[in-house]
PDB file of C-alpha atoms in Angstrom:
ATOM      1  CA  MET S   1       0.696  28.876 -13.528  1.00  0.00           C
ATOM      2  CA  VAL S   2       0.797  26.593 -16.599  1.00  0.00           C
ATOM      3  CA  THR S   3      -0.668  23.709 -14.583  1.00  0.00           C
ATOM      4  CA  LEU S   4      -3.571  25.854 -13.312  1.00  0.00           C
ATOM      5  CA  LEU S   5      -4.290  27.145 -16.800  1.00  0.00           C
ATOM      6  CA  VAL S   6      -4.373  23.611 -18.231  1.00  0.00           C
ATOM      7  CA  ALA S   7      -6.629  22.416 -15.390  1.00  0.00           C
ATOM      8  CA  ARG S   8      -9.155  25.163 -16.210  1.00  0.00           C
ATOM      9  CA  GLN S   9      -9.180  24.231 -19.880  1.00  0.00           C
ATOM     10  CA  VAL S  10      -9.699  20.498 -19.448  1.00  0.00           C
ATOM     11  CA  SER S  11     -13.174  18.984 -19.105  1.00  0.00           C
ATOM     12  CA  ALA S  12     -13.356  15.399 -17.875  1.00  0.00           C
ATOM     13  CA  SER S  13     -16.510  14.776 -19.900  1.00  0.00           C
ATOM     14  CA  ARG S  14     -14.888  15.922 -23.138  1.00  0.00           C
ATOM     15  CA  VAL S  15     -11.765  13.869 -22.415  1.00  0.00           C
ATOM     16  CA  GLY S  16     -14.080  10.909 -21.798  1.00  0.00           C
ATOM     17  CA  ALA S  17     -15.789  11.556 -25.126  1.00  0.00           C
ATOM     18  CA  VAL S  18     -12.433  11.228 -26.919  1.00  0.00           C
ATOM     19  CA  MET S  19     -11.859   7.911 -25.159  1.00  0.00           C
ATOM     20  CA  ASN S  20     -15.393   6.688 -25.962  1.00  0.00           C
ATOM     21  CA  ARG S  21     -14.779   7.395 -29.629  1.00  0.00           C
ATOM     22  CA  ASN S  22     -11.712   5.132 -29.505  1.00  0.00           C
ATOM     23  CA  LEU S  23     -13.684   2.463 -27.662  1.00  0.00           C
ATOM     24  CA  GLY S  24     -16.351   2.513 -30.356  1.00  0.00           C
ATOM     25  CA  ALA S  25     -13.717   2.133 -33.062  1.00  0.00           C
ATOM     26  CA  LEU S  26     -12.152  -0.764 -31.142  1.00  0.00           C
ATOM     27  CA  ARG S  27     -15.426  -2.686 -31.047  1.00  0.00           C
ATOM     28  CA  SER S  28     -15.675  -2.556 -34.824  1.00  0.00           C
ATOM     29  CA  GLY S  29     -12.065  -3.563 -35.486  1.00  0.00           C
ATOM     30  CA  ALA S  30     -11.294  -7.207 -34.715  1.00  0.00           C
ATOM     31  CA  SER S  31      -7.777  -6.966 -36.186  1.00  0.00           C
ATOM     32  CA  TYR S  32      -6.815  -4.521 -33.439  1.00  0.00           C
ATOM     33  CA  TRP S  33      -6.800  -7.360 -30.906  1.00  0.00           C
ATOM     34  CA  LEU S  34      -4.202  -9.246 -32.955  1.00  0.00           C
ATOM     35  CA  VAL S  35      -1.968  -6.164 -32.965  1.00  0.00           C
ATOM     36  CA  LEU S  36      -2.523  -5.822 -29.231  1.00  0.00           C
ATOM     37  CA  LEU S  37      -1.384  -9.390 -28.567  1.00  0.00           C
ATOM     38  CA  ALA S  38       1.644  -9.047 -30.846  1.00  0.00           C
ATOM     39  CA  GLY S  39       2.887  -6.022 -28.925  1.00  0.00           C
ATOM     40  CA  PHE S  40       2.649  -7.862 -25.616  1.00  0.00           C
ATOM     41  CA  PHE S  41       4.515 -10.991 -26.673  1.00  0.00           C
ATOM     42  CA  GLU S  42       7.699  -9.216 -27.831  1.00  0.00           C
ATOM     43  CA  PRO S  43       9.053  -8.335 -24.349  1.00  0.00           C
ATOM     44  CA  LEU S  44       7.761 -11.648 -23.000  1.00  0.00           C
ATOM     45  CA  LEU S  45       9.816 -13.562 -25.564  1.00  0.00           C
ATOM     46  CA  TYR S  46      12.862 -11.469 -24.684  1.00  0.00           C
ATOM     47  CA  LEU S  47      12.327 -12.360 -21.036  1.00  0.00           C
ATOM     48  CA  LEU S  48      12.135 -16.065 -21.811  1.00  0.00           C
ATOM     49  CA  SER S  49      15.046 -16.130 -24.271  1.00  0.00           C
ATOM     50  CA  ILE S  50      17.476 -13.747 -22.566  1.00  0.00           C
ATOM     51  CA  GLY S  51      16.299 -13.547 -18.980  1.00  0.00           C
ATOM     52  CA  VAL S  52      15.721 -17.275 -18.556  1.00  0.00           C
ATOM     53  CA  GLY S  53      17.900 -18.707 -21.347  1.00  0.00           C
ATOM     54  CA  VAL S  54      20.991 -16.545 -20.883  1.00  0.00           C
ATOM     55  CA  GLY S  55      20.248 -16.466 -17.170  1.00  0.00           C
ATOM     56  CA  ALA S  56      21.097 -20.153 -16.999  1.00  0.00           C
ATOM     57  CA  LEU S  57      24.641 -19.200 -18.028  1.00  0.00           C
ATOM     58  CA  VAL S  58      25.056 -15.858 -16.239  1.00  0.00           C
ATOM     59  CA  LYS S  59      23.486 -17.038 -12.964  1.00  0.00           C
ATOM     60  CA  ASN S  60      23.619 -13.949 -10.710  1.00  0.00           C
ATOM     61  CA  ILE S  61      23.994 -10.197 -11.195  1.00  0.00           C
ATOM     62  CA  GLN S  62      25.470  -7.882  -8.577  1.00  0.00           C
ATOM     63  CA  MET S  63      23.303  -4.851  -7.871  1.00  0.00           C
ATOM     64  CA  ASP S  64      24.618  -1.385  -7.004  1.00  0.00           C
ATOM     65  CA  ASP S  65      24.160  -2.102  -3.281  1.00  0.00           C
ATOM     66  CA  GLY S  66      26.235  -5.291  -3.592  1.00  0.00           C
ATOM     67  CA  ALA S  67      23.281  -7.701  -3.439  1.00  0.00           C
ATOM     68  CA  LEU S  68      23.263 -10.682  -5.789  1.00  0.00           C
ATOM     69  CA  VAL S  69      20.065 -11.491  -7.684  1.00  0.00           C
ATOM     70  CA  PRO S  70      19.338 -14.131 -10.340  1.00  0.00           C
ATOM     71  CA  TYR S  71      19.751 -12.772 -13.848  1.00  0.00           C
ATOM     72  CA  ALA S  72      16.123 -13.428 -14.763  1.00  0.00           C
ATOM     73  CA  VAL S  73      15.022 -11.434 -11.707  1.00  0.00           C
ATOM     74  CA  PHE S  74      17.274  -8.572 -12.833  1.00  0.00           C
ATOM     75  CA  VAL S  75      15.992  -8.577 -16.423  1.00  0.00           C
ATOM     76  CA  ALA S  76      12.260  -9.080 -15.756  1.00  0.00           C
ATOM     77  CA  PRO S  77      11.537  -5.543 -14.387  1.00  0.00           C
ATOM     78  CA  ALA S  78      13.376  -4.056 -17.380  1.00  0.00           C
ATOM     79  CA  MET S  79      11.153  -6.053 -19.728  1.00  0.00           C
ATOM     80  CA  LEU S  80       8.184  -4.809 -17.719  1.00  0.00           C
ATOM     81  CA  ALA S  81       9.256  -1.182 -18.232  1.00  0.00           C
ATOM     82  CA  ALA S  82       9.844  -1.875 -21.932  1.00  0.00           C
ATOM     83  CA  SER S  83       6.379  -3.411 -22.166  1.00  0.00           C
ATOM     84  CA  ALA S  84       4.850  -0.236 -20.746  1.00  0.00           C
ATOM     85  CA  MET S  85       6.854   1.843 -23.226  1.00  0.00           C
ATOM     86  CA  ASN S  86       5.904  -0.357 -26.176  1.00  0.00           C
ATOM     87  CA  GLY S  87       2.195  -0.286 -25.377  1.00  0.00           C
ATOM     88  CA  ALA S  88       2.084   3.492 -25.034  1.00  0.00           C
ATOM     89  CA  LEU S  89       4.238   4.241 -28.094  1.00  0.00           C
ATOM     90  CA  ALA S  90       2.359   1.796 -30.309  1.00  0.00           C
ATOM     91  CA  GLU S  91      -0.855   3.655 -29.594  1.00  0.00           C
ATOM     92  CA  THR S  92       0.432   7.226 -29.683  1.00  0.00           C
ATOM     93  CA  ALA S  93       2.924   6.913 -32.526  1.00  0.00           C
ATOM     94  CA  PHE S  94       1.081   4.756 -35.082  1.00  0.00           C
ATOM     95  CA  ASN S  95      -2.623   5.228 -34.298  1.00  0.00           C
ATOM     96  CA  PHE S  96      -2.359   8.889 -33.275  1.00  0.00           C
ATOM     97  CA  PHE S  97      -0.554   9.741 -36.501  1.00  0.00           C
ATOM     98  CA  TYR S  98      -3.138   7.895 -38.609  1.00  0.00           C
ATOM     99  CA  LYS S  99      -6.031   9.691 -36.923  1.00  0.00           C
ATOM    100  CA  MET S 100      -4.370  13.076 -37.312  1.00  0.00           C
ATOM    101  CA  LYS S 101      -2.917  12.775 -40.834  1.00  0.00           C
ATOM    102  CA  TYR S 102      -5.087  10.357 -42.801  1.00  0.00           C
ATOM    103  CA  SER S 103      -8.486   9.641 -41.257  1.00  0.00           C
ATOM    104  CA  LYS S 104      -8.846  13.295 -40.153  1.00  0.00           C
ATOM    105  CA  THR S 105     -10.420  12.109 -36.918  1.00  0.00           C
ATOM    106  CA  PHE S 106      -9.044  15.017 -34.947  1.00  0.00           C
ATOM    107  CA  ASP S 107     -10.396  17.538 -37.457  1.00  0.00           C
ATOM    108  CA  ALA S 108     -13.874  16.192 -36.781  1.00  0.00           C
ATOM    109  CA  ILE S 109     -13.337  16.131 -33.009  1.00  0.00           C
ATOM    110  CA  LEU S 110     -12.059  19.707 -32.931  1.00  0.00           C
ATOM    111  CA  ALA S 111     -15.175  20.851 -34.793  1.00  0.00           C
ATOM    112  CA  THR S 112     -16.977  20.131 -31.511  1.00  0.00           C
ATOM    113  CA  PRO S 113     -16.313  21.970 -28.212  1.00  0.00           C
ATOM    114  CA  VAL S 114     -13.369  19.614 -27.539  1.00  0.00           C
ATOM    115  CA  GLN S 115     -10.073  21.517 -27.185  1.00  0.00           C
ATOM    116  CA  PRO S 116      -6.612  20.379 -28.381  1.00  0.00           C
ATOM    117  CA  ILE S 117      -5.423  19.766 -24.801  1.00  0.00           C
ATOM    118  CA  GLU S 118      -8.462  17.522 -24.252  1.00  0.00           C
ATOM    119  CA  VAL S 119      -7.613  15.551 -27.381  1.00  0.00           C
ATOM    120  CA  ALA S 120      -4.105  15.074 -25.966  1.00  0.00           C
ATOM    121  CA  PHE S 121      -5.434  13.957 -22.579  1.00  0.00           C
ATOM    122  CA  GLY S 122      -8.012  11.658 -24.140  1.00  0.00           C
ATOM    123  CA  GLU S 123      -5.523   9.994 -26.469  1.00  0.00           C
ATOM    124  CA  LEU S 124      -2.994   9.576 -23.678  1.00  0.00           C
ATOM    125  CA  ALA S 125      -5.620   8.065 -21.390  1.00  0.00           C
ATOM    126  CA  TRP S 126      -6.603   5.653 -24.152  1.00  0.00           C
ATOM    127  CA  ALA S 127      -2.959   4.711 -24.719  1.00  0.00           C
ATOM    128  CA  MET S 128      -2.710   4.001 -20.999  1.00  0.00           C
ATOM    129  CA  VAL S 129      -5.441   1.380 -21.297  1.00  0.00           C
ATOM    130  CA  ARG S 130      -3.222  -0.552 -23.689  1.00  0.00           C
ATOM    131  CA  SER S 131      -0.060   0.032 -21.663  1.00  0.00           C
ATOM    132  CA  ALA S 132      -1.760  -0.950 -18.391  1.00  0.00           C
ATOM    133  CA  LEU S 133      -3.092  -4.150 -19.956  1.00  0.00           C
ATOM    134  CA  TYR S 134       0.398  -5.126 -21.105  1.00  0.00           C
ATOM    135  CA  THR S 135       2.010  -4.460 -17.745  1.00  0.00           C
ATOM    136  CA  ALA S 136      -0.721  -6.047 -15.644  1.00  0.00           C
ATOM    137  CA  ILE S 137      -0.447  -9.337 -17.550  1.00  0.00           C
ATOM    138  CA  PHE S 138       3.344  -9.137 -17.479  1.00  0.00           C
ATOM    139  CA  LEU S 139       3.342  -8.628 -13.698  1.00  0.00           C
ATOM    140  CA  VAL S 140       1.138 -11.683 -13.241  1.00  0.00           C
ATOM    141  CA  ILE S 141       3.615 -13.724 -15.301  1.00  0.00           C
ATOM    142  CA  MET S 142       6.526 -12.393 -13.223  1.00  0.00           C
ATOM    143  CA  VAL S 143       4.806 -13.491 -10.011  1.00  0.00           C
ATOM    144  CA  MET S 144       3.937 -16.897 -11.492  1.00  0.00           C
ATOM    145  CA  PHE S 145       7.582 -17.425 -12.512  1.00  0.00           C
ATOM    146  CA  GLY S 146       8.795 -16.362  -9.063  1.00  0.00           C
ATOM    147  CA  LEU S 147      10.524 -13.281 -10.476  1.00  0.00           C
ATOM    148  CA  ALA S 148       8.772 -10.853  -8.129  1.00  0.00           C
ATOM    149  CA  GLU S 149       6.956 -10.983  -4.822  1.00  0.00           C
ATOM    150  CA  PRO S 150       3.200 -10.278  -5.166  1.00  0.00           C
ATOM    151  CA  TRP S 151       3.249  -7.187  -2.934  1.00  0.00           C
ATOM    152  CA  TRP S 152       6.245  -5.664  -4.689  1.00  0.00           C
ATOM    153  CA  ALA S 153       4.676  -6.449  -8.063  1.00  0.00           C
ATOM    154  CA  LEU S 154       1.593  -4.548  -6.918  1.00  0.00           C
ATOM    155  CA  ALA S 155       3.783  -1.628  -5.832  1.00  0.00           C
ATOM    156  CA  ALA S 156       5.492  -1.580  -9.232  1.00  0.00           C
ATOM    157  CA  PHE S 157       2.222  -1.324 -11.161  1.00  0.00           C
ATOM    158  CA  PRO S 158       1.679   2.446 -10.579  1.00  0.00           C
ATOM    159  CA  ALA S 159       5.263   3.006 -11.695  1.00  0.00           C
ATOM    160  CA  THR S 160       4.525   1.244 -14.979  1.00  0.00           C
ATOM    161  CA  LEU S 161       1.532   3.553 -15.473  1.00  0.00           C
ATOM    162  CA  LEU S 162       3.815   6.560 -15.048  1.00  0.00           C
ATOM    163  CA  VAL S 163       6.222   5.043 -17.579  1.00  0.00           C
ATOM    164  CA  GLY S 164       3.388   4.557 -20.043  1.00  0.00           C
ATOM    165  CA  MET S 165       2.116   8.119 -19.599  1.00  0.00           C
ATOM    166  CA  ALA S 166       5.588   9.586 -20.054  1.00  0.00           C
ATOM    167  CA  PHE S 167       6.338   7.687 -23.256  1.00  0.00           C
ATOM    168  CA  GLY S 168       2.782   8.102 -24.517  1.00  0.00           C
ATOM    169  CA  ALA S 169       3.006  11.883 -24.163  1.00  0.00           C
ATOM    170  CA  VAL S 170       6.318  11.985 -26.017  1.00  0.00           C
ATOM    171  CA  GLY S 171       4.947   9.598 -28.638  1.00  0.00           C
ATOM    172  CA  MET S 172       2.170  12.079 -29.427  1.00  0.00           C
ATOM    173  CA  VAL S 173       4.719  14.873 -29.838  1.00  0.00           C
ATOM    174  CA  VAL S 174       6.716  12.738 -32.270  1.00  0.00           C
ATOM    175  CA  SER S 175       3.520  11.922 -34.205  1.00  0.00           C
ATOM    176  CA  THR S 176       2.827  15.610 -34.759  1.00  0.00           C
ATOM    177  CA  LEU S 177       6.323  15.976 -36.252  1.00  0.00           C
ATOM    178  CA  MET S 178       6.150  12.962 -38.583  1.00  0.00           C
ATOM    179  CA  ARG S 179       6.007  13.616 -42.332  1.00  0.00           C
ATOM    180  CA  GLY S 180       4.811  10.174 -43.409  1.00  0.00           C
ATOM    181  CA  TRP S 181       4.818   6.469 -42.609  1.00  0.00           C
ATOM    182  CA  GLN S 182       8.507   6.195 -43.466  1.00  0.00           C
ATOM    183  CA  ASP S 183       9.306   8.163 -40.314  1.00  0.00           C
ATOM    184  CA  LEU S 184       8.008   5.248 -38.271  1.00  0.00           C
ATOM    185  CA  ASP S 185      11.288   3.510 -39.117  1.00  0.00           C
ATOM    186  CA  LEU S 186      13.128   6.233 -37.191  1.00  0.00           C
ATOM    187  CA  ILE S 187      10.839   5.699 -34.206  1.00  0.00           C
ATOM    188  CA  THR S 188      11.474   1.957 -34.332  1.00  0.00           C
ATOM    189  CA  VAL S 189      15.238   2.477 -34.417  1.00  0.00           C
ATOM    190  CA  GLY S 190      15.087   4.880 -31.489  1.00  0.00           C
ATOM    191  CA  GLN S 191      12.807   2.600 -29.513  1.00  0.00           C
ATOM    192  CA  PHE S 192      15.021  -0.441 -30.072  1.00  0.00           C
ATOM    193  CA  SER S 193      18.153   1.539 -29.181  1.00  0.00           C
ATOM    194  CA  LEU S 194      16.587   2.585 -25.899  1.00  0.00           C
ATOM    195  CA  PHE S 195      15.619  -1.022 -25.274  1.00  0.00           C
ATOM    196  CA  LEU S 196      19.191  -2.260 -25.717  1.00  0.00           C
ATOM    197  CA  PHE S 197      21.153   0.497 -23.991  1.00  0.00           C
ATOM    198  CA  SER S 198      19.148   1.537 -20.931  1.00  0.00           C
ATOM    199  CA  GLY S 199      20.471  -0.853 -18.338  1.00  0.00           C
ATOM    200  CA  THR S 200      18.002  -3.503 -19.388  1.00  0.00           C
ATOM    201  CA  PHE S 201      20.421  -6.429 -19.687  1.00  0.00           C
ATOM    202  CA  ALA S 202      23.416  -5.303 -17.603  1.00  0.00           C
ATOM    203  CA  PRO S 203      24.058  -2.832 -14.763  1.00  0.00           C
ATOM    204  CA  VAL S 204      25.198   0.522 -16.128  1.00  0.00           C
ATOM    205  CA  GLY S 205      27.846   0.728 -13.395  1.00  0.00           C
ATOM    206  CA  GLY S 206      30.041  -1.537 -15.528  1.00  0.00           C
ATOM    207  CA  TYR S 207      30.092   0.909 -18.456  1.00  0.00           C
ATOM    208  CA  PRO S 208      32.831   3.512 -19.062  1.00  0.00           C
ATOM    209  CA  ALA S 209      32.071   6.806 -17.289  1.00  0.00           C
ATOM    210  CA  ALA S 210      31.125   8.666 -20.485  1.00  0.00           C
ATOM    211  CA  VAL S 211      28.798   5.888 -21.641  1.00  0.00           C
ATOM    212  CA  GLU S 212      27.258   5.616 -18.176  1.00  0.00           C
ATOM    213  CA  ALA S 213      26.492   9.362 -18.203  1.00  0.00           C
ATOM    214  CA  LEU S 214      24.884   9.046 -21.631  1.00  0.00           C
ATOM    215  CA  VAL S 215      22.749   6.095 -20.558  1.00  0.00           C
ATOM    216  CA  ALA S 216      21.680   7.965 -17.411  1.00  0.00           C
ATOM    217  CA  ALA S 217      20.170  10.660 -19.634  1.00  0.00           C
ATOM    218  CA  LEU S 218      17.932   8.200 -21.515  1.00  0.00           C
ATOM    219  CA  PRO S 219      14.248   8.073 -20.527  1.00  0.00           C
ATOM    220  CA  LEU S 220      13.974   4.286 -20.545  1.00  0.00           C
ATOM    221  CA  TYR S 221      16.901   4.088 -18.111  1.00  0.00           C
ATOM    222  CA  HIS S 222      14.875   6.034 -15.550  1.00  0.00           C
ATOM    223  CA  ALA S 223      11.847   3.877 -16.278  1.00  0.00           C
ATOM    224  CA  VAL S 224      13.857   0.673 -15.799  1.00  0.00           C
ATOM    225  CA  GLU S 225      15.484   1.891 -12.578  1.00  0.00           C
ATOM    226  CA  LEU S 226      12.156   2.981 -11.098  1.00  0.00           C
ATOM    227  CA  VAL S 227      10.314  -0.226 -11.977  1.00  0.00           C
ATOM    228  CA  ARG S 228      13.252  -2.453 -11.023  1.00  0.00           C
ATOM    229  CA  GLY S 229      13.682  -0.756  -7.648  1.00  0.00           C
ATOM    230  CA  LEU S 230      10.022  -1.274  -6.747  1.00  0.00           C
ATOM    231  CA  ALA S 231       9.688  -4.762  -8.233  1.00  0.00           C
ATOM    232  CA  LEU S 232      12.734  -5.995  -6.308  1.00  0.00           C
ATOM    233  CA  GLY S 233      11.919  -4.092  -3.122  1.00  0.00           C
ATOM    234  CA  LEU S 234      15.043  -1.926  -3.417  1.00  0.00           C
ATOM    235  CA  VAL S 235      13.352   1.276  -2.276  1.00  0.00           C
ATOM    236  CA  SER S 236      15.523   4.383  -1.989  1.00  0.00           C
ATOM    237  CA  TRP S 237      15.251   8.150  -2.347  1.00  0.00           C
ATOM    238  CA  GLY S 238      16.803   7.834  -5.783  1.00  0.00           C
ATOM    239  CA  LEU S 239      13.531   6.390  -7.074  1.00  0.00           C
ATOM    240  CA  LEU S 240      11.907   9.793  -6.565  1.00  0.00           C
ATOM    241  CA  GLY S 241      14.411  11.311  -8.989  1.00  0.00           C
ATOM    242  CA  HIS S 242      13.514   8.730 -11.630  1.00  0.00           C
ATOM    243  CA  ALA S 243       9.797   9.340 -11.065  1.00  0.00           C
ATOM    244  CA  LEU S 244      10.277  13.116 -11.334  1.00  0.00           C
ATOM    245  CA  TYR S 245      12.127  12.699 -14.655  1.00  0.00           C
ATOM    246  CA  LEU S 246       9.190  10.726 -16.073  1.00  0.00           C
ATOM    247  CA  LEU S 247       6.620  13.159 -14.643  1.00  0.00           C
ATOM    248  CA  VAL S 248       8.328  16.143 -16.290  1.00  0.00           C
ATOM    249  CA  MET S 249       8.525  14.152 -19.516  1.00  0.00           C
ATOM    250  CA  MET S 250       4.765  13.509 -19.399  1.00  0.00           C
ATOM    251  CA  VAL S 251       3.760  17.115 -18.618  1.00  0.00           C
ATOM    252  CA  ALA S 252       6.055  18.534 -21.295  1.00  0.00           C
ATOM    253  CA  GLY S 253       4.776  16.022 -23.834  1.00  0.00           C
ATOM    254  CA  LEU S 254       1.130  16.869 -23.166  1.00  0.00           C
ATOM    255  CA  TRP S 255       1.753  20.600 -23.388  1.00  0.00           C
ATOM    256  CA  ILE S 256       3.760  20.390 -26.611  1.00  0.00           C
ATOM    257  CA  THR S 257       1.201  18.025 -28.171  1.00  0.00           C
ATOM    258  CA  SER S 258      -1.671  20.393 -27.463  1.00  0.00           C
ATOM    259  CA  ARG S 259       0.277  23.298 -28.971  1.00  0.00           C
ATOM    260  CA  ARG S 260       1.186  21.259 -32.051  1.00  0.00           C
ATOM    261  CA  ILE S 261      -2.432  20.156 -32.596  1.00  0.00           C
ATOM    262  CA  GLN S 262      -3.539  23.773 -32.216  1.00  0.00           C
ATOM    263  CA  ARG S 263      -0.999  24.866 -34.801  1.00  0.00           C
ATOM    264  CA  LEU S 264      -1.583  22.064 -37.310  1.00  0.00           C
ATOM    265  CA  LEU S 265      -5.368  21.690 -37.151  1.00  0.00           C
ATOM    266  CA  CYS S 266      -6.830  24.852 -35.707  1.00  0.00           C
ATOM    267  CA  SER S 267      -4.922  27.598 -37.491  1.00  0.00           C
TER     268      SER S 267
END
């Protein structure tokens, strides 16, 4: 029922208009490209320093099915998932908040026939452009380094888009709850904690049972497991569970964002 109601409210042309506004702003802001490049290089440097550097010492990692893979091959898909998360959150946490709180961009947009749910869809779609750019380049690097087979890298790309949409939707929700720029520090801490403790650098099966259960509840864990399974060709029914987690996360984020925009800007 909720899905049908949202589908009736959303106009593709109005969502496209929100994206075109962002594209126009991008063309007039050269500094944005520097920020874009900076966000991409962070997970790449982690891959080179930890995946390749530490990998020379660790050698192989045993997967849950007993297979042994080189450490860099194990870490690379996790960095790919983190790259998708970083790209989406950078757009929906920082830029979304600025447009809503300071530049009053959304006030102007909502003075037109555009609805709050269409603002949410348009901003998420725009965030996906950034996230998809990060992951596409990262996948090419993985293939060049021999860390993924080309066909499996291609199969993993849609999964990275789902990761970006899930975190982008939640990022917009968080932006509507922020009080000021100081709250970005809390987002950074949360983002870095997810990055460290979501099975990115070691299999979660080696953790104590209580810690393993906690990690299994984290969103980036599901993102890492989904992307890693596809990138390494370890396809199983469990991947559907990870994908469903991220899909629910995306839908809930979009719905809450639209309600928050309605409450903050239209009441």
